[in-house]
Each structure stands twice: as C-alpha cells, then as structure tokens.
PDB file of C-alpha atoms in Angstrom:
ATOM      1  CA  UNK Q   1      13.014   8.802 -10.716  1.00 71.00           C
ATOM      2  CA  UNK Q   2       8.953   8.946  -9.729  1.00 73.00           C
ATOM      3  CA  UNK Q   3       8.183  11.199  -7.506  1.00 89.00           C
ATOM      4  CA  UNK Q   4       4.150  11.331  -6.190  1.00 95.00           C
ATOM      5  CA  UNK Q   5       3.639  13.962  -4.432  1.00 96.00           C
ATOM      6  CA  UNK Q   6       0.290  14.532  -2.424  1.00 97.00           C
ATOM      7  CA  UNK Q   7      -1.450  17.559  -0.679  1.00 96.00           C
ATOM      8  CA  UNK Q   8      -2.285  18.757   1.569  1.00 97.00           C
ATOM      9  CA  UNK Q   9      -0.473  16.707   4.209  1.00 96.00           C
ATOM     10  CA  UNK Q  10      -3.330  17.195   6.933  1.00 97.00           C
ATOM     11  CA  UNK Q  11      -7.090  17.916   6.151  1.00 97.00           C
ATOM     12  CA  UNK Q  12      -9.437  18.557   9.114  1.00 98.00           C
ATOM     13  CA  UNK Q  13     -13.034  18.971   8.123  1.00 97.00           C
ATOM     14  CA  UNK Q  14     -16.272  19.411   9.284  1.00 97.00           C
ATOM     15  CA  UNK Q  15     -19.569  16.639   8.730  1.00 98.00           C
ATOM     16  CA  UNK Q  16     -20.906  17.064   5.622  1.00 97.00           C
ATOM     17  CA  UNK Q  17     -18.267  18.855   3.692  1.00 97.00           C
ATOM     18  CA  UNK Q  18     -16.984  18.674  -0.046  1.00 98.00           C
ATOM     19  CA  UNK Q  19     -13.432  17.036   0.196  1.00 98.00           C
ATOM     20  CA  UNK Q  20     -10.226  17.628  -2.471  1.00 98.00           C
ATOM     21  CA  UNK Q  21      -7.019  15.227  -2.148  1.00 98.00           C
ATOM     22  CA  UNK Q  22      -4.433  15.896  -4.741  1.00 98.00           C
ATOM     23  CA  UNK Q  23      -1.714  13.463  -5.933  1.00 98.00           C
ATOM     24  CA  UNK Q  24       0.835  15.288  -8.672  1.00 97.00           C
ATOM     25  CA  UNK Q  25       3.432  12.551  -9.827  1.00 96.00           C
ATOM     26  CA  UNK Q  26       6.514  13.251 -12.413  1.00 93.00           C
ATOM     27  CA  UNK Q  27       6.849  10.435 -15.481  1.00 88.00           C
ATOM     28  CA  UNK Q  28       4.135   8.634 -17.659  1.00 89.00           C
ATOM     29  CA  UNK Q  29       2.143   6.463 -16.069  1.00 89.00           C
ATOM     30  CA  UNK Q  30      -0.409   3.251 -16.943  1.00 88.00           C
ATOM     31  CA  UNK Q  31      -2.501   3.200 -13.827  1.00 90.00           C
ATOM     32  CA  UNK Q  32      -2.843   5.092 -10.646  1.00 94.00           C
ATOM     33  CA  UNK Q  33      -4.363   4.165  -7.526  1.00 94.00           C
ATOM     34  CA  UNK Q  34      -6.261   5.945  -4.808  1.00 97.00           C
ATOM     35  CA  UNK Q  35      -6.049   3.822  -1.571  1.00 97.00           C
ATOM     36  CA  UNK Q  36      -7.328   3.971   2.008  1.00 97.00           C
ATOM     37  CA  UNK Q  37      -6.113   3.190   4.906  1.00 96.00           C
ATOM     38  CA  UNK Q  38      -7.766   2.695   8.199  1.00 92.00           C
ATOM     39  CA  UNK Q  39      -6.652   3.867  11.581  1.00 89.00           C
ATOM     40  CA  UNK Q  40      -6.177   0.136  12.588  1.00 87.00           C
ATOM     41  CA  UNK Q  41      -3.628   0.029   9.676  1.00 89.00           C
ATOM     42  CA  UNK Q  42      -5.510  -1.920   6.537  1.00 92.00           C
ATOM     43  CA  UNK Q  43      -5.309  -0.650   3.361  1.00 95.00           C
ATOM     44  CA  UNK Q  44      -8.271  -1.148   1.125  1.00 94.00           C
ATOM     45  CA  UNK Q  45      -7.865  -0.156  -2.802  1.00 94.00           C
ATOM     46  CA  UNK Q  46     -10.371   2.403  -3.463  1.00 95.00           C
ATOM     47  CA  UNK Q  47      -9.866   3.323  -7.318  1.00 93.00           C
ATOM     48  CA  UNK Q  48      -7.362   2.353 -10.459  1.00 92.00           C
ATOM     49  CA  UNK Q  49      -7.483   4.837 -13.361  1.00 91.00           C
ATOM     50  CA  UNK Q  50      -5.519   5.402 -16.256  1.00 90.00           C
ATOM     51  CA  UNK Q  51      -7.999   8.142 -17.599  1.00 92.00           C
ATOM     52  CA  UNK Q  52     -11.040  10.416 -17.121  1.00 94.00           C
ATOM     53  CA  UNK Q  53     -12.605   9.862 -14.276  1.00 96.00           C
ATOM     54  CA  UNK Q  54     -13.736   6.637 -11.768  1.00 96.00           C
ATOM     55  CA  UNK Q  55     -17.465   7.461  -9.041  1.00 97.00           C
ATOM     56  CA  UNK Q  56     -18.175   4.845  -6.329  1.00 95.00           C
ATOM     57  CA  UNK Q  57     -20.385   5.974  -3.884  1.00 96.00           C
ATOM     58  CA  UNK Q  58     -19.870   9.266  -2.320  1.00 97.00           C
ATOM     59  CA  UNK Q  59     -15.931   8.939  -3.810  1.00 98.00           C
ATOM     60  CA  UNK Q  60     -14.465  10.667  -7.092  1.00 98.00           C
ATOM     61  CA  UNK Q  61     -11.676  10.167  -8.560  1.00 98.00           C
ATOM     62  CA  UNK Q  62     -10.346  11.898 -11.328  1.00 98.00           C
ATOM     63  CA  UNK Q  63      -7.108  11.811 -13.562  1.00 97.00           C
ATOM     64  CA  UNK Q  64      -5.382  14.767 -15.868  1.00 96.00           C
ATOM     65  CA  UNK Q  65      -2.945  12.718 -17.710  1.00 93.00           C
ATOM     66  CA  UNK Q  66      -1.168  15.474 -19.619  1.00 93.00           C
ATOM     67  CA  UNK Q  67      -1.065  17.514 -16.671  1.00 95.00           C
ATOM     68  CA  UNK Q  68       0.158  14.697 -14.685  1.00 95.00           C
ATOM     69  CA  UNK Q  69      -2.108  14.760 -11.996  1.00 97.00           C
ATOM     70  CA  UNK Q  70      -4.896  13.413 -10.215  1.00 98.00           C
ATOM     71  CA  UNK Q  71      -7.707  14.211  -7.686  1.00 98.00           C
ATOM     72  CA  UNK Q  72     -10.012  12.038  -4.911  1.00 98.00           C
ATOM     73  CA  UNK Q  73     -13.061  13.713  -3.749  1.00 98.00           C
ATOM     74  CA  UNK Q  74     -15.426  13.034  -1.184  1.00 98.00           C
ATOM     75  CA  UNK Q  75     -18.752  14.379  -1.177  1.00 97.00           C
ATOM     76  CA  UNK Q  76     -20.967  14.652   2.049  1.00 97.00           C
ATOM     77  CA  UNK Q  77     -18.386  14.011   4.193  1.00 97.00           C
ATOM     78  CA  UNK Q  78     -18.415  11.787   6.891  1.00 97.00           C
ATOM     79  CA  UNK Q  79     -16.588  10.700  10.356  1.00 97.00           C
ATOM     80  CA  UNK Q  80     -16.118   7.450   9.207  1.00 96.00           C
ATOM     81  CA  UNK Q  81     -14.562   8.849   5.899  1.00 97.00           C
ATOM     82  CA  UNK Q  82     -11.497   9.556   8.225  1.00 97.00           C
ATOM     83  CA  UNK Q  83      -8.274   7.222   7.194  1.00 97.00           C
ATOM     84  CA  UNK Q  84      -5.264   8.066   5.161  1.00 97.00           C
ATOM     85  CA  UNK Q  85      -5.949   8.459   1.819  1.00 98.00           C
ATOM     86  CA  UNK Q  86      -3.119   7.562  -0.427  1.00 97.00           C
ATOM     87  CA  UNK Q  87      -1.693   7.761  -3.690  1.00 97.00           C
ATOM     88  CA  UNK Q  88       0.120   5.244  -5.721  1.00 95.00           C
ATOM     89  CA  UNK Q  89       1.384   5.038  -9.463  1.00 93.00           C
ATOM     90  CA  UNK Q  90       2.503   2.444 -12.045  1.00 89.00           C
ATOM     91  CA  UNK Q  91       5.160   4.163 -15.169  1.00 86.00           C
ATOM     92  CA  UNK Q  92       4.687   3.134 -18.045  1.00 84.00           C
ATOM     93  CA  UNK Q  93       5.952   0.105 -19.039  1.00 79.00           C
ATOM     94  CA  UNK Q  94       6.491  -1.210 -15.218  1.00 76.00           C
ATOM     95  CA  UNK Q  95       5.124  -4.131 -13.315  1.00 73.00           C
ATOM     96  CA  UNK Q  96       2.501  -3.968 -10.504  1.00 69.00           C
ATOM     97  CA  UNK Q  97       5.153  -4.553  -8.447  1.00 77.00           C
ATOM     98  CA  UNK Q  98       6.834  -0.946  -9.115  1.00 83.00           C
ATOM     99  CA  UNK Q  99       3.997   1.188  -7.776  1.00 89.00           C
ATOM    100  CA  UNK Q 100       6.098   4.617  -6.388  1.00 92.00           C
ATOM    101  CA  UNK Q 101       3.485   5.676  -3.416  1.00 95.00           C
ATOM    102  CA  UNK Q 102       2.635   9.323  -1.662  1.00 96.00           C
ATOM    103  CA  UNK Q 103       3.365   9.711   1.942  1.00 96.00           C
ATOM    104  CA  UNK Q 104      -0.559  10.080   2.316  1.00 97.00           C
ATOM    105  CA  UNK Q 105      -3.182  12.681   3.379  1.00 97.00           C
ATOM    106  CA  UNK Q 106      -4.514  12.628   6.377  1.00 97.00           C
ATOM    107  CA  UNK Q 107      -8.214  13.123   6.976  1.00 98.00           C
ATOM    108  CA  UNK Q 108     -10.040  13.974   9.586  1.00 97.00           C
ATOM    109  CA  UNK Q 109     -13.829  15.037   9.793  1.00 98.00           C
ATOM    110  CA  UNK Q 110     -15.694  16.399  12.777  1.00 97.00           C
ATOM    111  CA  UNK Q 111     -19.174  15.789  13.309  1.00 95.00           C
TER     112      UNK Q 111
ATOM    113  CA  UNK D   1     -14.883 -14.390   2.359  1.00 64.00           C
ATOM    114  CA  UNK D   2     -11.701 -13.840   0.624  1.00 73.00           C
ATOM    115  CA  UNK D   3      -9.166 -12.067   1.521  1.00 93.00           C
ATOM    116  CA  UNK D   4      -5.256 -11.731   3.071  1.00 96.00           C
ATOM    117  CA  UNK D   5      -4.620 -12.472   6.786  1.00 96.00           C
ATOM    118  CA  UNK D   6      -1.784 -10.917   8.632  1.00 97.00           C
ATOM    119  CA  UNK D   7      -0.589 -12.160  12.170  1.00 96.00           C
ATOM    120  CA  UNK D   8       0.736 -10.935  14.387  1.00 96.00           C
ATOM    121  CA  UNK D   9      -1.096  -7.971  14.790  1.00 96.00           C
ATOM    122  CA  UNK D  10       2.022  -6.927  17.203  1.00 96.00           C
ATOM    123  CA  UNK D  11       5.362  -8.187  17.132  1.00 95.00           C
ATOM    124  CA  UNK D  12       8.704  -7.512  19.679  1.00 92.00           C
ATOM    125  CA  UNK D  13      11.655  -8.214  18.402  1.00 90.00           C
ATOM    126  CA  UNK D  14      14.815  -8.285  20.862  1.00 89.00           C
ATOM    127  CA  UNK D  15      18.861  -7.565  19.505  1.00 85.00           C
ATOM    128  CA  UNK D  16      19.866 -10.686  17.561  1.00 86.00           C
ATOM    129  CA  UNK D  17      16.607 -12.086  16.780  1.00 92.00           C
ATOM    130  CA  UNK D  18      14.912 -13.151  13.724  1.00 94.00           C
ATOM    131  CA  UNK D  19      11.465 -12.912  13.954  1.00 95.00           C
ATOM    132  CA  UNK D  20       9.262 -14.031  10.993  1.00 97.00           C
ATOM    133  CA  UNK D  21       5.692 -12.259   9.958  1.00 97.00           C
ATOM    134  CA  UNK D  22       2.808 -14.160   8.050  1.00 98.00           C
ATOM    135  CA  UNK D  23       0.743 -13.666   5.272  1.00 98.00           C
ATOM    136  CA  UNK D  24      -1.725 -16.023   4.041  1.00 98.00           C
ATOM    137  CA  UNK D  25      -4.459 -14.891   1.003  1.00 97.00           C
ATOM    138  CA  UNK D  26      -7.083 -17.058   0.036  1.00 96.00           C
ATOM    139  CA  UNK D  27      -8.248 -15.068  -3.376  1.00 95.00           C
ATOM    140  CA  UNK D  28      -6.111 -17.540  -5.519  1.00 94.00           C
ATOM    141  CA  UNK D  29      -3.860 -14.702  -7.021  1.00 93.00           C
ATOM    142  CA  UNK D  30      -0.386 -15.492  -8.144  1.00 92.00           C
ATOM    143  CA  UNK D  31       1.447 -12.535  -6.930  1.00 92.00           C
ATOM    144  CA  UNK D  32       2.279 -11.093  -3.933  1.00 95.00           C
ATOM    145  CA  UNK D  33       4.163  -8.521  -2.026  1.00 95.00           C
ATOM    146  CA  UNK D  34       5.722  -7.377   1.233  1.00 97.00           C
ATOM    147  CA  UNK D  35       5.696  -3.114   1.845  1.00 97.00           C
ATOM    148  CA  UNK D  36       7.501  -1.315   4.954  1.00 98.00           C
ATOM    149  CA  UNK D  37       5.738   1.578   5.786  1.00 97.00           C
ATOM    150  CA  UNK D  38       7.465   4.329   8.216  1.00 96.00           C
ATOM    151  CA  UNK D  39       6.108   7.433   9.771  1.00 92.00           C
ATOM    152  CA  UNK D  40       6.083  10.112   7.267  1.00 88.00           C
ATOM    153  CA  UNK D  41       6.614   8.089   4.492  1.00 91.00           C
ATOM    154  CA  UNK D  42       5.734   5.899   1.386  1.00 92.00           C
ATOM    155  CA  UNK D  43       5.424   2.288   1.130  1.00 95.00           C
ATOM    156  CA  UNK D  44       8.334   0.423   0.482  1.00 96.00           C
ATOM    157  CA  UNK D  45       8.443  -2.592  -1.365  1.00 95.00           C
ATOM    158  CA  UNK D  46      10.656  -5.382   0.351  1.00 97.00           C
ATOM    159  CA  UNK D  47      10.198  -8.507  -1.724  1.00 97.00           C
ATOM    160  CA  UNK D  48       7.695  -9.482  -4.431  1.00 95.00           C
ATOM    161  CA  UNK D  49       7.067 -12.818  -5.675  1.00 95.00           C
ATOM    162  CA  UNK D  50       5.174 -13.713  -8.895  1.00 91.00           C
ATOM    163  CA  UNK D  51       4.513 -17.331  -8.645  1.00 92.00           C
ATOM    164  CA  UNK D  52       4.825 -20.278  -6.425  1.00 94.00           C
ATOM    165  CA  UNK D  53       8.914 -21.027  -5.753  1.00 95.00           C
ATOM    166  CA  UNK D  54      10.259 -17.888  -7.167  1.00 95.00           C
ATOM    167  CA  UNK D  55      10.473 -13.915  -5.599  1.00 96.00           C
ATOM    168  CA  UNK D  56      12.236 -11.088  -6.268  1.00 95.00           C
ATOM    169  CA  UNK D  57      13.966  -8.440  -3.957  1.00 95.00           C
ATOM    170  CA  UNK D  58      12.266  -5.075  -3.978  1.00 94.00           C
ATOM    171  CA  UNK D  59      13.874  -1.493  -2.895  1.00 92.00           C
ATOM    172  CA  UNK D  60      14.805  -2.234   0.613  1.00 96.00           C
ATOM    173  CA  UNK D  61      15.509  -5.858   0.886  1.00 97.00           C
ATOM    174  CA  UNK D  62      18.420  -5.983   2.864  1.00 96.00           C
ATOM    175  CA  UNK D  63      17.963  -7.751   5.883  1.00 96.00           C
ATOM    176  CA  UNK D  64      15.103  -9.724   5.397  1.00 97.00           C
ATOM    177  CA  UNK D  65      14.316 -13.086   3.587  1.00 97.00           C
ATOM    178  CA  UNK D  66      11.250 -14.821   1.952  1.00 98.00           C
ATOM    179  CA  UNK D  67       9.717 -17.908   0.834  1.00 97.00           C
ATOM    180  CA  UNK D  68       7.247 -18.768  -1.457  1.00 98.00           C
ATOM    181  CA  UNK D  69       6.549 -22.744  -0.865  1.00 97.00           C
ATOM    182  CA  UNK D  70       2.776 -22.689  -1.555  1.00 97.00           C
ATOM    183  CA  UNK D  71       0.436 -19.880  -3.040  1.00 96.00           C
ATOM    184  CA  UNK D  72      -1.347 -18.734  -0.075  1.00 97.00           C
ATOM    185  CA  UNK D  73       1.570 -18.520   1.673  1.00 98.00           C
ATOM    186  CA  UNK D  74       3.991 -15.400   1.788  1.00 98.00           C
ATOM    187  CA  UNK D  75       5.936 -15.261   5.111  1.00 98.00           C
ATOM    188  CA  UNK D  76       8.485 -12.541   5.647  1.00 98.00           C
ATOM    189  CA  UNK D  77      11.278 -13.096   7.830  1.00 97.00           C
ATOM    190  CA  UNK D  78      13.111 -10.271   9.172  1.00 96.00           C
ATOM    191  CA  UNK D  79      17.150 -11.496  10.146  1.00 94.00           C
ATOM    192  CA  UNK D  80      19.658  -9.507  12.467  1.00 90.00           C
ATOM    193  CA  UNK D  81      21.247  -7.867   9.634  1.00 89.00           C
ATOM    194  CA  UNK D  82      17.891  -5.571   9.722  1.00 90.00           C
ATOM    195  CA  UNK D  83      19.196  -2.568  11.670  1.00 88.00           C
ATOM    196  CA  UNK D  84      16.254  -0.156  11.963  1.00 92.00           C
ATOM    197  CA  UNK D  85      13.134  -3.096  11.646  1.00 94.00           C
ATOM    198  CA  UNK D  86      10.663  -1.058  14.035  1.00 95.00           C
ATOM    199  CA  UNK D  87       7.915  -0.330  11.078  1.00 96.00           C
ATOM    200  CA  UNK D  88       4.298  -1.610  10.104  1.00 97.00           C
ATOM    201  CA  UNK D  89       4.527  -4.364   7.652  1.00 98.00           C
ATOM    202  CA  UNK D  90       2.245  -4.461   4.838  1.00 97.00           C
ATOM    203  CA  UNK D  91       1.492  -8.127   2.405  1.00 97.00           C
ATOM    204  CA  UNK D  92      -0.271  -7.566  -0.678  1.00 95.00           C
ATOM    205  CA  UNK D  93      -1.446  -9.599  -3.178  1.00 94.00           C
ATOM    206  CA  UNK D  94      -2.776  -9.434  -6.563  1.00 90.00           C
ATOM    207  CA  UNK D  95      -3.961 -11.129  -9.985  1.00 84.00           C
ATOM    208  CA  UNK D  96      -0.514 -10.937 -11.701  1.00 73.00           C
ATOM    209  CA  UNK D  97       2.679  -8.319 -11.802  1.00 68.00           C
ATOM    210  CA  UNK D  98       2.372  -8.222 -15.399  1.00 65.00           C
ATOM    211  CA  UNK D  99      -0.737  -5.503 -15.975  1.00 64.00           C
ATOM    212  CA  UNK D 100      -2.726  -3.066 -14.544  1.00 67.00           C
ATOM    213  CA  UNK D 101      -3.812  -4.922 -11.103  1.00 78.00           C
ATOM    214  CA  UNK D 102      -5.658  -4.017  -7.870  1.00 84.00           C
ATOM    215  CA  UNK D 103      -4.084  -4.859  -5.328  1.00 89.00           C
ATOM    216  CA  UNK D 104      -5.422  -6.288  -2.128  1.00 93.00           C
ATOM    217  CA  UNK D 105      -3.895  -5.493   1.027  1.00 95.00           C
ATOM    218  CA  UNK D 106      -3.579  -7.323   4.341  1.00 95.00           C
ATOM    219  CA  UNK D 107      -4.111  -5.392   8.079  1.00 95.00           C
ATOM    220  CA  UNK D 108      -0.108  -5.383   8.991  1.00 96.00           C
ATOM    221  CA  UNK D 109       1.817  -6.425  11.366  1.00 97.00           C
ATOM    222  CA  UNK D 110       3.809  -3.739  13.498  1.00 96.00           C
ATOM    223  CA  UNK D 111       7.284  -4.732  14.555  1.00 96.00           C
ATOM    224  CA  UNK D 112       8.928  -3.191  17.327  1.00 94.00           C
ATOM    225  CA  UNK D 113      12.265  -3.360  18.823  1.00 88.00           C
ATOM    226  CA  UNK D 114      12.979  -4.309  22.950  1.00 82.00           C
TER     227      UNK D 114
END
C-alpha cells in the first residue's frame, strides 16, 4: 500500500519568509503532484514532476526519486500564499485515477 | 474561460434523502473524477469515469451513484445507503486516465447532514 506522508502538519510564518513543505511517499512512482487549495475549498494543480526539479514563480518544487521524496518551496512569502498545500502521487504503472494523496500542510503567513 | 463548475456551493441533506451534486467542465477532457475529502484526511476517490457512458467505482463508492450521459457532465448522486455523507465533495477532470495528467479541480460542494 502507498502511503504519502507530509510535514509538518501546521506551518505559521512570517511575510517574507523562505518556506519548506515535505511530502515522503513509500513505492515507485511516475508523477507527483504538488496542489493548492484555497480556504474557499478549490484546488488548483500547482506542479507534476517525475524528476529534478519544476520553478513557477516564487514556487519550487523538487523531487529525490531514490530517496523517495519530494519538497515545495516558497520563496518571499506571502499572505496570500496561505492555502493547504498538498501532496499527491501516481505508482508506477497506475492510472491518473489512482493518485494516493497527503492529508495536507497547512500554511499560514503573517504580515 | 475554461474550467469545472461545481453547484451547490452548500448542500443539506435530511435522513432518507438522496441528494445529487453537479459537475460540469467545459475543457473538453475525457476523464473525470469525484474525491471525498474529510477533516484530517486525504482525498478519496469515489467514482471515476474515462469516457462518455462508462465509470468506474473508486475506494469509497458505496453509497453513491453516477452517470456519465454527456462529456461535460459528471453528476454525483449520493443515496441513503451513504451513512456518514457530511464531507466536501471534490470533481476533477483531466486529459485522459491513461498517463501522466494534470488534473483540474472544481470549488466543491459541502454536504451536510439535518
């Protein structure tokens, strides 16, 4: 069985700050997604990697497929850039229908 | 724009009821999906369908039905037989179920019990 686990749970930071959201997951995977989702409930697809590493904006997101893990970072953090930020992955092999998903971080950020 | 439309935003439902949530896309894309989503915890897929007339039951389809009559349309009906249905509802679409897809996600509908 997948398991995706994400951390830290919680993340309160303040304006302007480097972020790190960690997704760990336990078979091989084909794709992995970083999504967001808005306090009004939306979810908007952020990244899908397989390998190396994905920028948009002020967003990184990295993947260490031997090590079975994967990072989103925010730069220059911003109040807006609060949402729950989640993980998702395909196995190898699977549909896009079997995506196993993290419970989520949540983010906060102060001004 | 394109995009997937959800309604209701909020939805009661009372002891013996079916009650039935819509999805509609407009980005042309063969598949699409239903997700629960609970406090604390992952998405769930419900149902799945990968082209017009045919779907598949996800995980946690018990108690709930589908249809798939025309492309844009994906409407989830949840029956009686769904115990515990208080959860947001999630539709999701995408290119295909066959490769590596992004998927595009509706704004849910939250379904609560009277």
């Amino acid at each position: 069985k997948n398991e995706v686990e994400q951390s830290p749970q919680n993340l309160t930071a303040q304006e302007g700050e480097f972020i790190t959201i960690n997704c760990s997951y336990s078979v091989g995977i084909s794709a992995l997604h970083w999504l967001q989702q808005h306090p009004g409930g939306g979810i908007v697809s952020l990244f899908m990697l397989s390998s190396g590493k994905k920028k948009h904006g002020r967003l990184i997101a990295t993947i260490n497929i031997q090590e079975k893990h994967s990072s989103l970072h925010i730069t220059a953090s911003h109040p807006r850039d609060s949402a729950v930020y989640i993980c998702a992955v395909k196995a190898r092999g699977a549909g896009s229908y079997q995506l196993t998903f993290g419970k989520g971080t949540k983010l906060s950020v102060i001004p | 724009d394109g995009g997937i439309t959800q309604s209701p935003k909020y939805l009661f439902r009372k002891e013996g009821q079916n009650v039935t949530l819509s999805c509609e896309q407009n980005l042309n894309h063969d598949a699409m999906y239903w997700y629960r989503q609970d406090p604390g915890q992952g998405l769930r897929l419900i149902y799945y369908s990968q082209i017009v007339n045919d779907f598949q039951k996800g995980d946690i389809a018990e108690g709930y039905s589908v249809s798939r009559e025309k492309k844009e349309s994906f409407p989830l009906t949840v029956t009686s037989a769904q115990k515990n249905p208080t959860a947001f509802y999630l539709c999701a679409s995408s290119t295909t179920v066959a490769t590596n897809e992004k998927l595009f996600f509706g704004s849910g509908t939250q379904l609560s019990v009277l």
